[in-house]
Coordinates of C-alpha atoms in Angstrom, one line a residue:
Chain A
X1 CA -12.7 10.3 14.2
X2 CA -12.6 12.0 10.9
X3 CA -11.8 9.8 7.9
X4 CA -10.2 12.1 5.4
X5 CA -10.2 9.7 2.4
X6 CA -13.4 8.1 1.4
X7 CA -14.9 7.6 -2.1
X8 CA -18.5 7.7 -2.9
X9 CA -19.2 4.3 -4.4
X10 CA -19.3 3.9 -8.1
X11 CA -22.6 4.2 -9.9
X12 CA -21.7 0.8 -11.4
X13 CA -22.5 -0.3 -14.9
X14 CA -20.0 -0.1 -17.7
X15 CA -18.4 2.9 -16.2
X16 CA -18.0 1.3 -12.8
X17 CA -14.6 1.1 -11.3
X18 CA -12.8 -1.3 -9.0
X19 CA -15.3 -3.6 -7.3
X20 CA -17.4 -0.7 -6.0
X21 CA -21.1 -1.1 -6.1
X22 CA -23.7 1.5 -5.4
X23 CA -25.0 1.9 -1.8
X24 CA -26.7 4.8 -0.1
X25 CA -25.2 7.4 2.1
X26 CA -27.5 6.3 4.9
X27 CA -26.1 2.8 4.6
X28 CA -22.6 4.1 4.7
X29 CA -23.3 6.3 7.7
X30 CA -24.5 3.1 9.5
X31 CA -21.1 1.6 8.7
X32 CA -19.4 4.7 10.0
X33 CA -21.2 4.2 13.3
X34 CA -19.9 0.7 13.5
X35 CA -16.4 1.8 12.7
X36 CA -16.4 4.7 15.1
X37 CA -16.1 7.4 12.4
X38 CA -17.8 10.7 13.1
X39 CA -17.2 12.4 9.8
X40 CA -16.1 11.2 6.3
X41 CA -14.5 13.4 3.6
X42 CA -16.1 12.0 0.4
X43 CA -14.7 12.2 -3.1
X44 CA -15.9 10.8 -6.4
X45 CA -14.7 7.5 -7.8
X46 CA -16.2 7.4 -11.3
X47 CA -15.4 11.1 -11.7
X48 CA -11.7 10.5 -11.5
X49 CA -11.9 8.9 -14.9
X50 CA -14.7 11.2 -16.2
X51 CA -14.8 14.4 -14.2
X52 CA -18.0 16.4 -15.0
X53 CA -20.4 18.8 -13.4
X54 CA -22.9 16.1 -13.3
X55 CA -20.7 13.8 -11.2
X56 CA -19.9 16.7 -8.8
X57 CA -23.7 17.1 -8.5
X58 CA -24.0 13.4 -7.7
X59 CA -21.4 13.6 -5.0
X60 CA -23.0 16.7 -3.5
X61 CA -26.4 15.0 -3.5
X62 CA -25.0 11.8 -1.9
X63 CA -23.4 13.8 0.8
X64 CA -26.5 15.9 1.3
X65 CA -28.3 12.8 2.7
X66 CA -26.2 13.1 5.8
X67 CA -24.8 16.6 5.9
X68 CA -23.7 16.4 9.6
X69 CA -21.6 13.3 8.9
X70 CA -20.4 13.6 5.3
X71 CA -18.2 16.3 3.7
X72 CA -17.9 16.6 -0.1
X73 CA -14.8 17.3 -2.2
X74 CA -15.2 18.0 -5.9
X75 CA -12.9 17.4 -8.9
X76 CA -12.5 18.9 -12.3
X77 CA -10.4 18.2 -15.4
X78 CA -7.7 20.8 -15.0
X79 CA -7.1 21.1 -18.7
X80 CA -10.6 22.1 -19.6
X81 CA -11.2 25.9 -20.1
X82 CA -14.0 25.9 -17.6
X83 CA -12.0 24.2 -14.8
X84 CA -11.8 27.3 -12.6
X85 CA -15.5 28.0 -13.1
X86 CA -16.5 24.5 -12.1
X87 CA -14.2 24.7 -9.1
X88 CA -15.9 27.9 -8.1
X89 CA -19.3 26.1 -8.5
X90 CA -18.1 23.2 -6.4
X91 CA -16.8 25.4 -3.5
X92 CA -19.6 27.9 -3.8
X93 CA -23.0 26.7 -5.0
X94 CA -22.5 23.1 -4.1
X95 CA -21.0 23.8 -0.7
X96 CA -18.1 21.4 -1.1
X97 CA -15.2 21.8 1.3
X98 CA -12.3 21.0 -0.9
X99 CA -11.0 19.3 -4.0
X100 CA -9.6 15.9 -4.8
X101 CA -7.3 15.1 -7.7
X102 CA -5.8 11.8 -8.9
X103 CA -3.1 13.0 -11.3
X104 CA -2.0 9.7 -12.9
X105 CA -5.6 8.7 -13.6
X106 CA -6.6 12.2 -14.6
X107 CA -3.5 12.5 -16.8
X108 CA -1.7 15.6 -15.6
X109 CA 1.3 16.4 -13.4
X110 CA 0.4 18.2 -10.2
X111 CA 2.7 21.2 -10.8
X112 CA 1.5 21.9 -14.3
X113 CA 0.3 25.5 -14.9
X114 CA -3.2 24.3 -15.6
X115 CA -3.6 23.8 -11.8
X116 CA -2.9 27.5 -11.0
X117 CA -6.4 28.9 -11.7
X118 CA -7.9 26.1 -9.7
X119 CA -5.6 26.7 -6.8
X120 CA -6.5 30.4 -6.9
X121 CA -10.2 29.6 -6.6
X122 CA -9.3 27.2 -3.7
X123 CA -7.3 30.0 -2.0
X124 CA -10.3 32.4 -2.3
X125 CA -12.5 29.8 -0.4
X126 CA -9.8 28.7 2.0
X127 CA -10.4 25.2 0.7
X128 CA -7.8 22.4 0.8
X129 CA -6.8 20.4 -2.3
X130 CA -6.0 16.7 -1.7
X131 CA -4.0 14.6 -4.2
X132 CA -3.5 10.9 -4.7
X133 CA 0.3 10.5 -4.1
X134 CA 3.0 7.8 -3.9
X135 CA 2.9 6.7 -7.5
X136 CA 5.2 7.8 -10.3
X137 CA 5.3 9.3 -12.9
X138 CA 2.7 12.0 -12.0
X139 CA 1.7 11.6 -8.4
X140 CA 4.9 12.0 -6.4
X141 CA 5.0 13.9 -3.1
X142 CA 7.6 16.4 -4.3
X143 CA 5.6 17.2 -7.5
X144 CA 2.7 18.1 -5.2
X145 CA 4.9 20.1 -3.0
X146 CA 6.1 22.1 -6.0
X147 CA 2.5 23.2 -6.6
X148 CA 2.0 23.8 -2.9
X149 CA 5.0 26.1 -2.8
X150 CA 3.5 28.2 -5.7
X151 CA 0.3 28.5 -3.7
X152 CA 1.3 29.0 -0.1
X153 CA -2.2 30.1 0.9
X154 CA -3.8 26.8 -0.2
X155 CA -3.5 23.8 2.2
X156 CA -2.6 20.8 0.1
X157 CA -2.8 17.2 1.2
X158 CA -0.8 14.1 0.3
X159 CA -3.7 11.7 0.2
X160 CA -1.8 8.5 0.7
X161 CA 1.3 9.5 2.8
X162 CA 3.6 8.3 0.0
X163 CA 2.2 4.8 -0.2
X164 CA 4.8 2.0 -0.2
X165 CA 7.7 3.6 -2.0
X166 CA 7.5 7.4 -1.5
X167 CA 6.9 7.9 2.2
X168 CA 10.4 9.1 2.8
X169 CA 10.0 11.6 0.0
X170 CA 6.6 12.5 1.5
X171 CA 8.3 13.3 4.8
X172 CA 10.8 15.6 3.0
X173 CA 8.0 17.2 1.1
X174 CA 5.9 17.9 4.2
X175 CA 8.7 19.1 6.4
X176 CA 9.9 21.5 3.7
X177 CA 6.5 22.8 2.7
X178 CA 4.5 24.6 5.4
X179 CA 1.1 24.3 3.6
X180 CA 1.4 20.6 2.8
X181 CA -0.4 18.1 5.0
X182 CA -0.1 14.3 5.0
X183 CA -2.9 11.7 5.2
X184 CA -1.9 8.3 6.3
X185 CA -3.9 6.1 4.0
X186 CA -2.2 3.0 2.7
X187 CA 1.2 4.0 4.0
X188 CA 3.0 0.9 5.3
X189 CA 3.3 0.6 9.1
X190 CA 7.0 1.4 9.1
X191 CA 6.3 4.5 7.0
X192 CA 3.4 5.5 9.3
X193 CA 5.8 5.4 12.3
X194 CA 8.4 7.5 10.5
X195 CA 5.9 10.0 9.3
X196 CA 4.4 10.5 12.7
X197 CA 7.9 10.8 14.2
X198 CA 9.2 13.3 11.7
X199 CA 6.3 15.4 10.3
X200 CA 4.7 18.3 12.2
X201 CA 1.9 16.7 14.3
X202 CA -0.6 19.4 13.4
X203 CA -0.4 18.4 9.7
X204 CA -1.1 14.7 10.2
X205 CA -4.4 13.3 8.9
X206 CA -5.8 9.8 8.6
X207 CA -8.0 8.1 5.9
X208 CA -9.2 4.7 4.9
X209 CA -9.9 4.9 1.2
X210 CA -13.3 3.4 1.9
X211 CA -15.5 3.1 -1.1
X212 CA -13.3 0.9 -3.3
X213 CA -14.8 -2.4 -2.0
X214 CA -18.0 -4.0 -3.2
X215 CA -19.7 -4.3 0.2
X216 CA -20.9 -1.3 2.1
X217 CA -19.1 -2.7 5.2
X218 CA -15.7 -2.0 3.6
X219 CA -13.7 -4.6 5.5
X220 CA -10.4 -3.1 4.5
X221 CA -11.4 0.2 6.0
X222 CA -11.9 -1.5 9.3
X223 CA -8.4 -3.0 9.0
X224 CA -6.9 0.4 8.4
X225 CA -8.6 1.8 11.5
X226 CA -7.4 -1.1 13.6
X227 CA -3.9 -0.4 12.4
X228 CA -3.9 3.3 13.2
X229 CA -5.5 2.6 16.6
X230 CA -2.7 0.1 17.4
X231 CA 0.1 2.4 16.1
X232 CA 2.5 3.1 19.0
X233 CA 2.3 6.8 19.2
X234 CA 1.4 9.4 21.8
X235 CA -2.3 9.6 22.4
X236 CA -2.2 13.4 22.0
X237 CA -0.7 13.0 18.5
X238 CA -3.2 10.2 17.6
X239 CA -6.1 12.4 18.7
X240 CA -4.8 15.3 16.6
X241 CA -4.3 13.1 13.6
X242 CA -7.7 11.3 13.8
X243 CA -9.8 14.3 14.7
X244 CA -8.5 17.8 15.6
X245 CA -6.3 18.4 12.6
X246 CA -9.0 17.5 10.1
X247 CA -11.6 19.7 11.9
X248 CA -9.2 22.6 11.7
X249 CA -8.4 22.0 8.0
X250 CA -12.0 21.6 7.1
X251 CA -13.1 24.4 9.4
X252 CA -15.9 22.2 10.7
X253 CA -18.3 23.7 13.2
X254 CA -18.0 22.1 16.5
X255 CA -21.5 20.7 16.3
X256 CA -20.7 18.8 13.1
X257 CA -19.8 15.2 13.8
Chain B
X1 CA -4.1 -28.2 13.2
X2 CA -3.4 -25.5 10.6
X3 CA 0.2 -24.7 9.9
X4 CA 0.8 -21.0 9.8
X5 CA 3.9 -20.2 7.9
X6 CA 5.1 -16.7 7.3
X7 CA 6.6 -16.4 3.8
X8 CA 8.6 -13.2 4.4
X9 CA 10.2 -11.5 7.4
X10 CA 13.3 -9.2 7.4
X11 CA 15.5 -9.7 10.4
X12 CA 18.0 -7.2 11.7
X13 CA 18.5 -3.4 11.7
X14 CA 16.8 -1.7 8.7
X15 CA 16.7 1.9 7.7
X16 CA 13.4 2.6 9.4
X17 CA 12.3 -0.6 11.0
X18 CA 14.3 -3.3 12.8
X19 CA 13.6 -6.7 14.3
X20 CA 15.5 -9.1 16.5
X21 CA 15.1 -12.8 16.4
X22 CA 13.7 -12.7 19.9
X23 CA 11.1 -10.1 19.0
X24 CA 10.2 -12.1 15.9
X25 CA 9.7 -15.3 17.9
X26 CA 7.6 -13.5 20.5
X27 CA 5.4 -12.0 17.8
X28 CA 5.0 -15.4 16.2
X29 CA 3.9 -16.8 19.5
X30 CA 1.5 -14.0 20.1
X31 CA 0.0 -14.3 16.6
X32 CA 0.0 -18.1 16.3
X33 CA 2.6 -18.3 13.6
X34 CA 4.5 -21.6 13.6
X35 CA 7.3 -20.9 11.1
X36 CA 8.8 -18.0 9.1
X37 CA 11.2 -17.6 6.3
X38 CA 13.7 -14.9 7.3
X39 CA 15.7 -12.6 5.0
X40 CA 18.5 -10.3 6.3
X41 CA 18.1 -6.6 6.6
X42 CA 18.3 -4.3 3.5
X43 CA 22.1 -3.6 3.9
X44 CA 22.7 -7.2 3.5
X45 CA 20.5 -7.5 0.5
X46 CA 22.3 -4.6 -1.1
X47 CA 26.0 -5.1 -0.3
X48 CA 26.9 -7.3 2.7
X49 CA 25.5 -10.6 1.4
X50 CA 27.8 -12.9 3.3
X51 CA 27.1 -11.1 6.6
X52 CA 23.4 -11.4 5.9
X53 CA 23.5 -15.1 5.1
X54 CA 25.5 -15.9 8.1
X55 CA 23.2 -13.8 10.3
X56 CA 19.9 -15.4 9.3
X57 CA 21.5 -18.9 9.3
X58 CA 22.6 -18.4 12.9
X59 CA 19.1 -17.1 13.9
X60 CA 17.6 -20.1 12.2
X61 CA 19.9 -22.5 14.1
X62 CA 18.9 -21.0 17.4
X63 CA 15.2 -21.1 16.6
X64 CA 14.4 -24.7 17.0
X65 CA 13.4 -25.1 13.4
X66 CA 10.9 -22.3 13.5
X67 CA 12.9 -19.9 11.4
X68 CA 14.2 -20.8 8.0
X69 CA 16.7 -18.7 6.1
X70 CA 16.5 -17.1 2.7
X71 CA 19.8 -16.8 0.9
X72 CA 20.7 -13.4 -0.6
X73 CA 23.3 -12.4 -3.2
X74 CA 23.5 -9.6 -5.8
X75 CA 22.9 -10.5 -9.4
X76 CA 25.7 -8.0 -10.2
X77 CA 28.3 -10.3 -8.5
X78 CA 28.2 -12.9 -11.3
X79 CA 30.0 -16.1 -10.4
X80 CA 30.6 -14.7 -6.9
X81 CA 26.9 -14.6 -6.3
X82 CA 26.6 -18.3 -7.2
X83 CA 29.4 -19.1 -4.8
X84 CA 27.6 -17.1 -2.1
X85 CA 24.4 -19.1 -2.7
X86 CA 26.3 -22.3 -2.4
X87 CA 27.7 -21.2 0.9
X88 CA 24.3 -20.2 2.1
X89 CA 22.9 -23.5 1.0
X90 CA 25.5 -25.3 3.1
X91 CA 24.5 -23.1 6.0
X92 CA 20.8 -24.1 5.8
X93 CA 19.2 -21.7 3.3
X94 CA 16.0 -23.1 1.8
X95 CA 14.9 -20.2 -0.5
X96 CA 16.3 -17.2 -2.5
X97 CA 15.2 -13.6 -1.8
X98 CA 15.6 -10.9 -4.5
X99 CA 14.7 -7.2 -4.2
X100 CA 15.3 -5.3 -7.5
X101 CA 14.6 -1.9 -5.9
X102 CA 17.2 -2.4 -3.1
X103 CA 19.7 -4.4 -5.2
X104 CA 19.5 -2.2 -8.2
X105 CA 18.9 -4.6 -11.1
X106 CA 16.3 -5.1 -13.8
X107 CA 14.4 -8.4 -13.5
X108 CA 14.6 -8.9 -17.2
X109 CA 18.3 -7.8 -17.8
X110 CA 19.5 -11.4 -17.6
X111 CA 21.7 -10.9 -14.5
X112 CA 19.3 -12.6 -12.2
X113 CA 18.9 -15.7 -14.4
X114 CA 22.0 -17.6 -13.0
X115 CA 20.7 -17.1 -9.5
X116 CA 17.3 -18.2 -10.4
X117 CA 18.7 -21.3 -12.1
X118 CA 20.8 -22.1 -9.1
X119 CA 17.8 -21.7 -6.8
X120 CA 15.7 -23.9 -9.0
X121 CA 18.3 -26.6 -9.1
X122 CA 18.1 -26.8 -5.3
X123 CA 14.3 -26.8 -5.3
X124 CA 14.2 -23.4 -3.6
X125 CA 11.3 -21.0 -4.1
X126 CA 12.3 -17.5 -5.0
X127 CA 10.8 -14.4 -3.3
X128 CA 10.9 -11.3 -5.4
X129 CA 9.7 -8.0 -3.9
X130 CA 7.4 -6.2 -6.3
X131 CA 5.5 -2.9 -6.5
X132 CA 8.2 -0.4 -7.1
X133 CA 8.4 1.1 -10.6
X134 CA 10.2 0.8 -12.9
X135 CA 12.1 -2.4 -12.3
X136 CA 10.2 -4.4 -9.6
X137 CA 6.9 -5.0 -11.2
X138 CA 4.6 -8.0 -11.1
X139 CA 4.4 -8.4 -14.9
X140 CA 8.2 -8.2 -15.2
X141 CA 8.4 -11.0 -12.6
X142 CA 5.9 -13.0 -14.5
X143 CA 8.1 -12.8 -17.6
X144 CA 11.1 -14.0 -15.5
X145 CA 8.9 -16.8 -14.2
X146 CA 7.9 -17.8 -17.8
X147 CA 11.6 -18.0 -18.6
X148 CA 12.2 -20.3 -15.7
X149 CA 9.2 -22.7 -15.6
X150 CA 11.1 -25.1 -13.3
X151 CA 11.3 -22.5 -10.5
X152 CA 8.6 -21.3 -8.2
X153 CA 8.3 -17.5 -7.5
X154 CA 6.6 -15.6 -4.7
X155 CA 5.4 -12.2 -5.9
X156 CA 6.4 -10.2 -2.7
X157 CA 3.8 -7.6 -1.8
X158 CA 1.9 -8.5 -4.9
X159 CA 2.6 -5.2 -6.5
X160 CA 1.5 -3.1 -3.5
X161 CA 0.3 -0.5 -3.8
X162 CA -0.7 0.8 -7.2
X163 CA 0.6 -2.3 -9.1
X164 CA -2.0 -4.5 -7.4
X165 CA -3.8 -4.0 -10.7
X166 CA -1.0 -6.0 -12.4
X167 CA -0.9 -8.9 -9.9
X168 CA -3.8 -10.8 -11.4
X169 CA -2.5 -10.6 -15.0
X170 CA 0.9 -11.7 -13.7
X171 CA -0.6 -14.8 -12.0
X172 CA -2.5 -15.5 -15.3
X173 CA 0.7 -15.2 -17.3
X174 CA 2.9 -17.5 -15.2
X175 CA 1.5 -20.6 -13.5
X176 CA 4.7 -20.9 -11.4
X177 CA 4.1 -17.5 -9.8
X178 CA 2.4 -17.2 -6.3
X179 CA 0.9 -14.0 -4.8
X180 CA 2.0 -12.7 -1.4
X181 CA -0.9 -11.5 0.8
X182 CA 1.1 -8.8 2.7
X183 CA -0.6 -5.3 2.7
X184 CA -3.4 -6.6 0.4
X185 CA -7.0 -6.2 1.8
X186 CA -8.9 -9.4 1.3
X187 CA -12.0 -7.6 0.0
X188 CA -10.5 -5.4 -2.7
X189 CA -7.4 -7.3 -3.6
X190 CA -7.0 -10.9 -2.4
X191 CA -10.5 -12.1 -3.3
X192 CA -9.8 -11.0 -6.9
X193 CA -6.4 -12.7 -7.0
X194 CA -7.9 -15.9 -5.7
X195 CA -10.9 -16.0 -8.0
X196 CA -11.1 -18.9 -10.5
X197 CA -9.4 -20.0 -12.5
X198 CA -6.3 -18.9 -10.5
X199 CA -7.7 -20.1 -7.2
X200 CA -6.6 -19.8 -3.6
X201 CA -3.8 -22.3 -4.2
X202 CA -1.7 -19.5 -5.7
X203 CA -1.7 -17.3 -2.6
X204 CA 0.8 -17.4 0.3
X205 CA 0.6 -15.6 3.6
X206 CA 3.3 -13.3 4.8
X207 CA 3.5 -10.6 7.5
X208 CA 6.5 -8.7 6.0
X209 CA 7.7 -7.8 9.5
X210 CA 9.0 -5.4 10.6
X211 CA 7.6 -3.1 7.9
X212 CA 4.0 -4.0 8.5
X213 CA 1.6 -4.3 11.4
X214 CA 1.8 -8.1 11.8
X215 CA -1.3 -8.5 13.9
X216 CA -3.3 -6.8 11.1
X217 CA -1.7 -9.1 8.5
X218 CA -2.5 -12.2 10.5
X219 CA -6.0 -11.1 11.5
X220 CA -6.9 -10.6 7.8
X221 CA -6.9 -14.3 7.2
X222 CA -9.4 -14.9 10.0
X223 CA -11.7 -12.1 8.8
X224 CA -11.7 -13.3 5.2
X225 CA -14.6 -15.7 4.7
X226 CA -12.9 -18.7 3.3
X227 CA -13.3 -22.4 3.6
X228 CA -11.0 -24.3 5.9
X229 CA -9.1 -25.9 3.1
X230 CA -8.4 -22.6 1.3
X231 CA -7.4 -20.9 4.6
X232 CA -5.0 -23.6 5.5
X233 CA -3.4 -23.5 2.1
X234 CA -2.9 -19.8 2.1
X235 CA -1.7 -19.6 5.7
X236 CA 1.0 -22.2 5.2
X237 CA 0.2 -25.4 3.3
X238 CA 1.1 -24.0 -0.1
X239 CA 4.4 -22.5 1.0
X240 CA 5.4 -25.7 2.8
X241 CA 4.8 -27.5 -0.5
X242 CA 7.0 -25.1 -2.4
X243 CA 10.0 -25.7 -0.1
X244 CA 12.6 -28.4 -0.8

């Protein structure tokens, strides 16, 4: 199983977010073993509020503790003049596999022109860009689809499958945008069923959002895994969503995970 | 023996999820749920209120007292909505359900106030579905609750998803507001809502069938490390107390 939506825990302190508390990558990998997760795609948490090269370095270092189990995504402030250069550093020097953005926290709209240079760097690396989605005003699925249509060579991912209110819109966005993928992560069960029934099965992904809780055990992640495992869908589709699709998108070597 | 009382289920044929009374009762048996408050499907919240009220009343009558009906009516109907509530009350309704996103009204535009007053006069709790911007938000519901201190409100979905962050301030604002546990992980949401001084007495369990995975919703309350008294209150004791 590949968990396509995990946050490195907050560093804590005054900049700490949610209830997240620091724990090590090794501790989290032990939790992954308990949960049956082979590989986790890891984003920053603190860096969503304060994106910086230093935070990208911290994510890369955290992931480097278990390089066969953890995959890093970076983030940048798309309005900064060095955003493309930092994107290049993330995907090149730091060896990150993709990018993560949370537009409403990071204060931009996904289809703003400031995202174009970043998408061009991602295209050069064949790296996907994942967005938080499901939340107006600046994280709706069709806003993300608008950017994806401008950059058809870049795989883009709806990181939350539309959440509670936008999963119908997410289905429309994915079915109308060949390079748009959808990660079921916080989508209500009725929405999960509809997404799986209506979206191309090869562009389905699954994520837990682990990293938001205080305890390394991340009980809500276990809950989300139980929910997707109980989802009444074809086993072939479940296997693709939980594993094969993510491997293809991340271009993971077979020996990883 | 702990009473397990589901605070919100939608019965009937919905846009993307449906549930029959038989399926609901079977799920309740499977999950150890004793009773459930039932609202009709979205169509009946939006337009066909009388059909909806009759439908859930009939399901309740056939359930051997396990299912209890919500009444539904549109705030846009004015006097007609009050007449519909009276009809539903005569048919066994014990609570009012409102859904601003489906029914198309603003919680603070004044149109819902007569319905709230009518429900409060009957001692009914009022379930209001929240989480959808711009007009179905926890803090807006809290203001409505402040306007009507004699009524009890259940904050449906507690702002799920990204308005979970508003659920705690909403509970702090209005002491007559109760949080719904549906969709909310205990470790990153519910524990924060139940923290003092709010306390576990302000949380009520629901599965939100058929939109949810009910087994997951129910299992959460066994996984959450709580004392027996708190667990019993959340699973049913508090809701039972709110009913007439």
